[in-house]
mmCIF file of C-alpha atoms in Angstrom:
data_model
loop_
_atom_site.group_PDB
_atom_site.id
_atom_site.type_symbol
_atom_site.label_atom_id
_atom_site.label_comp_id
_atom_site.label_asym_id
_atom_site.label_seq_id
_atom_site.Cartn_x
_atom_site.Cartn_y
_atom_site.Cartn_z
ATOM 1 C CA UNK A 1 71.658 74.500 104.386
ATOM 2 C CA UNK A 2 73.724 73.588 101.498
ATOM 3 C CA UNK A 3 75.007 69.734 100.838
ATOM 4 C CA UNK A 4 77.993 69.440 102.648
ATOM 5 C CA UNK A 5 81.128 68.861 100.709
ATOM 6 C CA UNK A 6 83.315 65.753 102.166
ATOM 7 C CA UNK A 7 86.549 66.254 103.588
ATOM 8 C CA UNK A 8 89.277 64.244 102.049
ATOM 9 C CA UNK A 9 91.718 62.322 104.573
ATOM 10 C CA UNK A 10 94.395 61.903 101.725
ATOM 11 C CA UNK A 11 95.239 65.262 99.944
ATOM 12 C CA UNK A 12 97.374 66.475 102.301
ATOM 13 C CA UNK A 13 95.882 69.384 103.902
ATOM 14 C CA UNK A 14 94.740 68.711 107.459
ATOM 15 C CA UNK A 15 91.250 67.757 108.480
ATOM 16 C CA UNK A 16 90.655 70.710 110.745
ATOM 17 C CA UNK A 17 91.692 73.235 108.059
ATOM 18 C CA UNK A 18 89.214 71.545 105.127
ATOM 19 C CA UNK A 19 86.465 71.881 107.731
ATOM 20 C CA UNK A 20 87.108 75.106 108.785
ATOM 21 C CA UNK A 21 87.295 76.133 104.924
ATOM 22 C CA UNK A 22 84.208 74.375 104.498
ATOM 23 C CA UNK A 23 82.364 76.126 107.350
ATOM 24 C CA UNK A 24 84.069 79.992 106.255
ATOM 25 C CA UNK A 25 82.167 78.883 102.926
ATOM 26 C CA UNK A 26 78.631 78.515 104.322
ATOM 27 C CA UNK A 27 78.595 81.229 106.671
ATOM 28 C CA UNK A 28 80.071 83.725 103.190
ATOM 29 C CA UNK A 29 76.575 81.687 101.834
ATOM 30 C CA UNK A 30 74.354 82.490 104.339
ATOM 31 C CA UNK A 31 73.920 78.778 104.918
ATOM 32 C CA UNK A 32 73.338 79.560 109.088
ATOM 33 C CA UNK A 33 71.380 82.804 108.890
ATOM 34 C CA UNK A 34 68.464 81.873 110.157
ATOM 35 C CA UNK A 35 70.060 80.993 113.247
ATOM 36 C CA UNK A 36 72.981 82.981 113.225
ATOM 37 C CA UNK A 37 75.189 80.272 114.817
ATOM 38 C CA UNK A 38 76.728 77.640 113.402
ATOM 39 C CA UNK A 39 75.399 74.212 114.165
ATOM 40 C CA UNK A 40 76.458 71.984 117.339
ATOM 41 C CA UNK A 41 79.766 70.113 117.379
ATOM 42 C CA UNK A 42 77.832 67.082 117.671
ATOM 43 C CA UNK A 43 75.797 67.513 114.390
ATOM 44 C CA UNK A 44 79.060 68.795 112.072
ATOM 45 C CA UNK A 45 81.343 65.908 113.443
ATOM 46 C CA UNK A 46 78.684 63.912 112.232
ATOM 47 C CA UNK A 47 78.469 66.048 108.952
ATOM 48 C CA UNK A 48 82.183 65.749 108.177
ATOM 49 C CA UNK A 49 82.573 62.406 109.174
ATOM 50 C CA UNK A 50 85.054 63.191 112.134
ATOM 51 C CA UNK A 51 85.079 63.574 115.749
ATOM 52 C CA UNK A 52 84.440 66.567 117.652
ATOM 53 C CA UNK A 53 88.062 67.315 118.283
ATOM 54 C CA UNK A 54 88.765 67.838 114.776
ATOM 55 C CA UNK A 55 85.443 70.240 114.903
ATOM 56 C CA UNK A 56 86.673 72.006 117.816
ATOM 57 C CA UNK A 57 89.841 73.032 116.065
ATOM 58 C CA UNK A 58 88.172 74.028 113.188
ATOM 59 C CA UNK A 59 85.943 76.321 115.010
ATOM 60 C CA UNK A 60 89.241 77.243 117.180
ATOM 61 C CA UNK A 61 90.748 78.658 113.975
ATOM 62 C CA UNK A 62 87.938 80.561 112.778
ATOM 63 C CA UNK A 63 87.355 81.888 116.043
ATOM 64 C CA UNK A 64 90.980 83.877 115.823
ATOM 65 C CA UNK A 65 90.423 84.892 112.648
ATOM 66 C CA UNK A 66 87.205 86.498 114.331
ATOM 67 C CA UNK A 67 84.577 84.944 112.184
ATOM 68 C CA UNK A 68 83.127 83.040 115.077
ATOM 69 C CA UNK A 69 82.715 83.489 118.772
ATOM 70 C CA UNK A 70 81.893 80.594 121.306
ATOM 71 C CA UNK A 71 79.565 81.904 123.986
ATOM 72 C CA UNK A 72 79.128 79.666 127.156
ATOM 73 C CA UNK A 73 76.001 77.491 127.397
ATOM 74 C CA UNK A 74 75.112 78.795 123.409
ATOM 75 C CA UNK A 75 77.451 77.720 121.099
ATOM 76 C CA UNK A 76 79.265 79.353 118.127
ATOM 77 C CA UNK A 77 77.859 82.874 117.498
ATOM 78 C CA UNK A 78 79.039 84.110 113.732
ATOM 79 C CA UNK A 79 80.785 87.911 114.489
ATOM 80 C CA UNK A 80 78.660 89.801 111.622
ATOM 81 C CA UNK A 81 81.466 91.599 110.022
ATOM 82 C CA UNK A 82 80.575 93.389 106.969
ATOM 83 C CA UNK A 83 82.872 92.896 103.672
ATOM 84 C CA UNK A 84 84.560 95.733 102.588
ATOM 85 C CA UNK A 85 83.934 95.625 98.595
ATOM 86 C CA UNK A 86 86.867 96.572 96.795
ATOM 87 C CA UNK A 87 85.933 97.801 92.972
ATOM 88 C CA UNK A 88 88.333 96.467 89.820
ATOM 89 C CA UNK A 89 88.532 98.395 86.490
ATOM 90 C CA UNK A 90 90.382 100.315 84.177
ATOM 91 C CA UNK A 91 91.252 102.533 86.812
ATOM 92 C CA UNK A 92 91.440 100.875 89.825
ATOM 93 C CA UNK A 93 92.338 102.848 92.990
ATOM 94 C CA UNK A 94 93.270 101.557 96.420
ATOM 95 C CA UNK A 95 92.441 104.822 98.242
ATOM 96 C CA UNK A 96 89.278 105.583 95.789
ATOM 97 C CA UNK A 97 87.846 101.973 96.029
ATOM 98 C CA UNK A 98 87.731 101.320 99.877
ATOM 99 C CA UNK A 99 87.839 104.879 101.223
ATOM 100 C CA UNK A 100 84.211 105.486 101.540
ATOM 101 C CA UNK A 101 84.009 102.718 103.652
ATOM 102 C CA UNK A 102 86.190 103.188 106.093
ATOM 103 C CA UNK A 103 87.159 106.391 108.328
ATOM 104 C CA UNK A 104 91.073 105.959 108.052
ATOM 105 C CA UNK A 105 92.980 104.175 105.554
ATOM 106 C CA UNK A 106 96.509 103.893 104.825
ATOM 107 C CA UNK A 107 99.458 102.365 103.219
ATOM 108 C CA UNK A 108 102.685 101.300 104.942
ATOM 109 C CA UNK A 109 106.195 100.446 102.804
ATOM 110 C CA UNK A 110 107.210 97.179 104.434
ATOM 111 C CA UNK A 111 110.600 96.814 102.550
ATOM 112 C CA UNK A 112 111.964 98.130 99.176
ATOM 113 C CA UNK A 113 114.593 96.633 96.771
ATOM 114 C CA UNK A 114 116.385 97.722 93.579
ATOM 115 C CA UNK A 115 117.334 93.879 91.848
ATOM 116 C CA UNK A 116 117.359 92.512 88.825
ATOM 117 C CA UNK A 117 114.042 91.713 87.173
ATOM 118 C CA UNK A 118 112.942 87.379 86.939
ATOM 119 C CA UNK A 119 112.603 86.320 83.525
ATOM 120 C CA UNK A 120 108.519 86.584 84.266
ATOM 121 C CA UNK A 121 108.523 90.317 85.636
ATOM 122 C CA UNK A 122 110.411 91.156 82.945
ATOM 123 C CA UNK A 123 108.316 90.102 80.432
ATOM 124 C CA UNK A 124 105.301 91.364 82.396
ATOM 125 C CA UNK A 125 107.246 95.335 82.112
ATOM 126 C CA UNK A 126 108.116 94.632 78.549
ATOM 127 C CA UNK A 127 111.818 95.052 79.930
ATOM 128 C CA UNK A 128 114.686 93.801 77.960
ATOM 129 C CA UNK A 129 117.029 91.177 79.720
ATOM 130 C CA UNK A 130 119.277 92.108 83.119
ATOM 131 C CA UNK A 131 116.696 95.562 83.187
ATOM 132 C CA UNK A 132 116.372 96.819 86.974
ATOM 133 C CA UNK A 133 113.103 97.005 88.748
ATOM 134 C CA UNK A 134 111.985 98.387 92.248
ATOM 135 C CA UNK A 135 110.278 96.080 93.918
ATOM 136 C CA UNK A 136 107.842 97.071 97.262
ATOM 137 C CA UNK A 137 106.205 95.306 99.616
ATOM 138 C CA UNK A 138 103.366 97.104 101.153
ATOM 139 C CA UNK A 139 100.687 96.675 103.771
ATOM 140 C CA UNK A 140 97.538 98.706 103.401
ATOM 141 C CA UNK A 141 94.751 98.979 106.235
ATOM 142 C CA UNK A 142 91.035 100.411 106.736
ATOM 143 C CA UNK A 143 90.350 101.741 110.213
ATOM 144 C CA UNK A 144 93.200 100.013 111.517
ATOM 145 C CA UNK A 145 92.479 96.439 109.924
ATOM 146 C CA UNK A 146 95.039 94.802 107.707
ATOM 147 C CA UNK A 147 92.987 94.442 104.441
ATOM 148 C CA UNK A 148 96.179 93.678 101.981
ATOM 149 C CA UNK A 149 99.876 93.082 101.321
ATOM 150 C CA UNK A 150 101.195 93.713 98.525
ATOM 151 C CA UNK A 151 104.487 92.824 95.795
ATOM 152 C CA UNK A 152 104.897 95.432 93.255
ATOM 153 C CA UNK A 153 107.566 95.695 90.551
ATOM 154 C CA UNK A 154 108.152 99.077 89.071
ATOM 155 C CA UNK A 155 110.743 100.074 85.777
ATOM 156 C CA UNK A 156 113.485 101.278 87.843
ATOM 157 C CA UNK A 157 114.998 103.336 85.092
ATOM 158 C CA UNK A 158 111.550 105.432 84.846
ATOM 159 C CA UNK A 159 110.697 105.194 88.256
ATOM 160 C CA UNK A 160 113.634 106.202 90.996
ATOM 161 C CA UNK A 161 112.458 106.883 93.919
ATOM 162 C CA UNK A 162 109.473 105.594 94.057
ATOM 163 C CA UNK A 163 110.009 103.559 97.355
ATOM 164 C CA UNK A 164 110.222 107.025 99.074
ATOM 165 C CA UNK A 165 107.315 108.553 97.563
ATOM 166 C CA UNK A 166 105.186 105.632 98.143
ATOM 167 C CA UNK A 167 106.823 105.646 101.972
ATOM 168 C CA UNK A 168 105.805 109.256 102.708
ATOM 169 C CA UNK A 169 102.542 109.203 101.143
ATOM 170 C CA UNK A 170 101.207 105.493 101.469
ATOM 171 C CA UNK A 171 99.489 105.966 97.922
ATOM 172 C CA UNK A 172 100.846 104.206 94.873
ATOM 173 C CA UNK A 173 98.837 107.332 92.598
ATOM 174 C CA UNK A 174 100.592 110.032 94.510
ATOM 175 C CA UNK A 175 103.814 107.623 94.580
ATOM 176 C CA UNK A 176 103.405 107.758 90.850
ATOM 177 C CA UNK A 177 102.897 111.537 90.733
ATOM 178 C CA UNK A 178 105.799 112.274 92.566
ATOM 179 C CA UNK A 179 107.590 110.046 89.773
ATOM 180 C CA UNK A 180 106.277 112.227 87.085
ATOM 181 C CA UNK A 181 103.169 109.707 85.816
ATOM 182 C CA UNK A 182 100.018 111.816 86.175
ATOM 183 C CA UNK A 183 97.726 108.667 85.437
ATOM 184 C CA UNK A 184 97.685 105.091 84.824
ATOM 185 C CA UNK A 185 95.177 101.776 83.728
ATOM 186 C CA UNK A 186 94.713 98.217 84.352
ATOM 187 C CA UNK A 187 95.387 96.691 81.780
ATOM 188 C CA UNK A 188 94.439 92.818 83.172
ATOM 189 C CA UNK A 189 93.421 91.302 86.961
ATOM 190 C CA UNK A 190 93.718 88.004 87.491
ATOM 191 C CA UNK A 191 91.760 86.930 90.709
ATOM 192 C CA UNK A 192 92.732 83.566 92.705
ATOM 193 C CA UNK A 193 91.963 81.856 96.159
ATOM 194 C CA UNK A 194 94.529 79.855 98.680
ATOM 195 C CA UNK A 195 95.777 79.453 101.597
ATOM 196 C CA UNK A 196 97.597 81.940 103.472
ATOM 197 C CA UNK A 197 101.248 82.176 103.593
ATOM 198 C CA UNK A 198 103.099 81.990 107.107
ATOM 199 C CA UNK A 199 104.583 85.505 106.266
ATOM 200 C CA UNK A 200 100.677 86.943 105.249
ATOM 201 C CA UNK A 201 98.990 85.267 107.876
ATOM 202 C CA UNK A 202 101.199 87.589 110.185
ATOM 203 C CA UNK A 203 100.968 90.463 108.287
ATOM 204 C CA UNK A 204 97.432 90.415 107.744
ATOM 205 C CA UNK A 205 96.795 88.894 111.362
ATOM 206 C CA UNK A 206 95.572 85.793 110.158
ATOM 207 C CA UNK A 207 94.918 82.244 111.619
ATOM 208 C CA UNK A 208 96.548 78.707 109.910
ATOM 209 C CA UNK A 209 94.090 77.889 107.130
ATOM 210 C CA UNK A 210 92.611 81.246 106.084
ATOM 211 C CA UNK A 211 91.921 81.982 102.620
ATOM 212 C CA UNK A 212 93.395 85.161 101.060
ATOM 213 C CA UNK A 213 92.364 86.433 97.478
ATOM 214 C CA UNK A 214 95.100 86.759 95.479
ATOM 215 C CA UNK A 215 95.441 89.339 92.354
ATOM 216 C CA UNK A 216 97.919 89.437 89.576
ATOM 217 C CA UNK A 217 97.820 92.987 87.859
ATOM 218 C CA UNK A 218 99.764 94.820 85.332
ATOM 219 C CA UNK A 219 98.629 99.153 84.997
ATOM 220 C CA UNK A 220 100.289 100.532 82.213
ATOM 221 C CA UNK A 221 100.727 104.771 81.881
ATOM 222 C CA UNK A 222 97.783 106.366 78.678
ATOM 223 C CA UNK A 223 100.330 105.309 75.879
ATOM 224 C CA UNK A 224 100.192 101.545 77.134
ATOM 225 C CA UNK A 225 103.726 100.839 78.510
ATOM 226 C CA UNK A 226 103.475 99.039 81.563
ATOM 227 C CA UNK A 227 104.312 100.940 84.964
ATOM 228 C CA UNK A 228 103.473 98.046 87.598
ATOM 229 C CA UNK A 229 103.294 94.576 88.085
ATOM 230 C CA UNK A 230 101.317 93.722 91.517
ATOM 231 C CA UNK A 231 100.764 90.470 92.980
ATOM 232 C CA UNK A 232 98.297 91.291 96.103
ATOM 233 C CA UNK A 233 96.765 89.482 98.556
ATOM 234 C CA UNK A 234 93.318 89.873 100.216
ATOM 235 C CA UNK A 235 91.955 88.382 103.282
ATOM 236 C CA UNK A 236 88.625 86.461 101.824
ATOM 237 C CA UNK A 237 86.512 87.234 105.411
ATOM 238 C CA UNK A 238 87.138 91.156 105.122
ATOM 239 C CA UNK A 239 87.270 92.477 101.102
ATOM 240 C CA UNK A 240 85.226 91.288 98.103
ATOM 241 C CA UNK A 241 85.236 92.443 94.704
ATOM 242 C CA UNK A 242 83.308 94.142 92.267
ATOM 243 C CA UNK A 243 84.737 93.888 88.398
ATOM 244 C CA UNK A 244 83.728 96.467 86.417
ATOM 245 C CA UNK A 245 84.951 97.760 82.441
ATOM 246 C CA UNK A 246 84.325 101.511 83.772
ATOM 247 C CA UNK A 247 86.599 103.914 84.928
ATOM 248 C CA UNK A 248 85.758 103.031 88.568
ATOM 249 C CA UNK A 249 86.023 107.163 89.641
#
């Protein structure tokens, strides 16, 4: 097992949550394989430095996220729940990417909004000053699982309608189709971890302190103006990626 990282009583994040974080981490390791459990309360209260109550809501946490299972008379079982790997390059593709490993998938439109584009998602879209965009909010699932919500910001000059299309066909290439844009590319992904949000930890069905993947894109249409700025969020215990400079078809 790896060396356990100390939790810190002063940074402002809750003991339970930095131990359950720390515990999410060894099991995405492999740390408790051998076993397949995760030690006794006894012996990570001793790890962490804290008592067993603090352990107990750690393992509380993780166990609603469904990453553990307490079994009477055994201990903490770790549910083996495969990853889903999501692929990143030039042309990344919600539907293409995850489709193959899952028997349904599908896109839901959440909310849409025609607004006034931020001084950041402006310059993101290359827009001038005051320009329009669409923005979406989407949640996509894999046999029935919440694997992402998403924040996309669309040119609403070039793009009317979009919401709709997107709505009927839960697929942001077909959305774009509909919209006249036969195809598109990433042109950058920027990939971070935190904690959930109280409005993604519904969404995605979440517990207080899981970790979501977070990615910044821009696609731009073949000529290199951009079409779509997305700011998505990934549950770390069900999708991990695979960055690639192909084509990703």
């Amino acid at each position: 097992m790896g060396q356990v990282k100390a939790v810190q009583r002063q940074n402002g994040v809750a003991l339970w949550r930095q131990i359950a974080d720390r515990i999410r981490m060894s099991i995405a390791e492999g740390d408790y394989d051998a076993t397949g459990m995760v030690p006794p309360e006894t012996l990570l209260a001793e790890q962490f430095g804290v008592n067993r109550h603090t352990v107990r809501s750690a393992l509380a946490a993780l166990g609603q996220e469904g990453i553990v299972r307490s079994i009477q008379g055994r201990g903490t079982l770790i549910e083996r729940r495969d990853r889903l790997n999501f692929p990143i390059s030039r042309r990344t593709r919600f539907t293409t990417g995850i489709g193959a490993q899952a028997r349904d998938v599908e896109g839901l439109l959440l909310s849409s909004k025609r607004e006034t584009a931020s001084t950041d998602i402006a310059a993101q879209l290359r827009l001038p000053p005051g320009a329009e965009v669409i923005r979406l909010e989407a949640l996509r699932k894999a046999d029935q699982r919440p694997v992402s919500v998403s924040t996309s910001w669309f040119p609403a000059d070039r793009f009317a309608g979009i919401d709709e299309a997107y709505r009927l066909s839960g697929s942001i290439t077909r959305a774009f189709a509909a919209c006249g844009l036969a195809d598109y590319l990433r042109v950058r992904t920027e990939v971070s971890a935190v904690h959930a949000e109280p409005e993604d930890m519904q969404r995605l069905e979440l517990s207080p302190g899981a970790i979501v993947l977070v990615t910044k894109a821009l696609n731009a249409d073949p000529d290199g103006a951009p079409v779509q700025y997305a700011v998505t969020r990934f549950p770390a215990d069900r999708v991990q990626f695979t960055i690639s400079d192909g084509d990703g078809e």
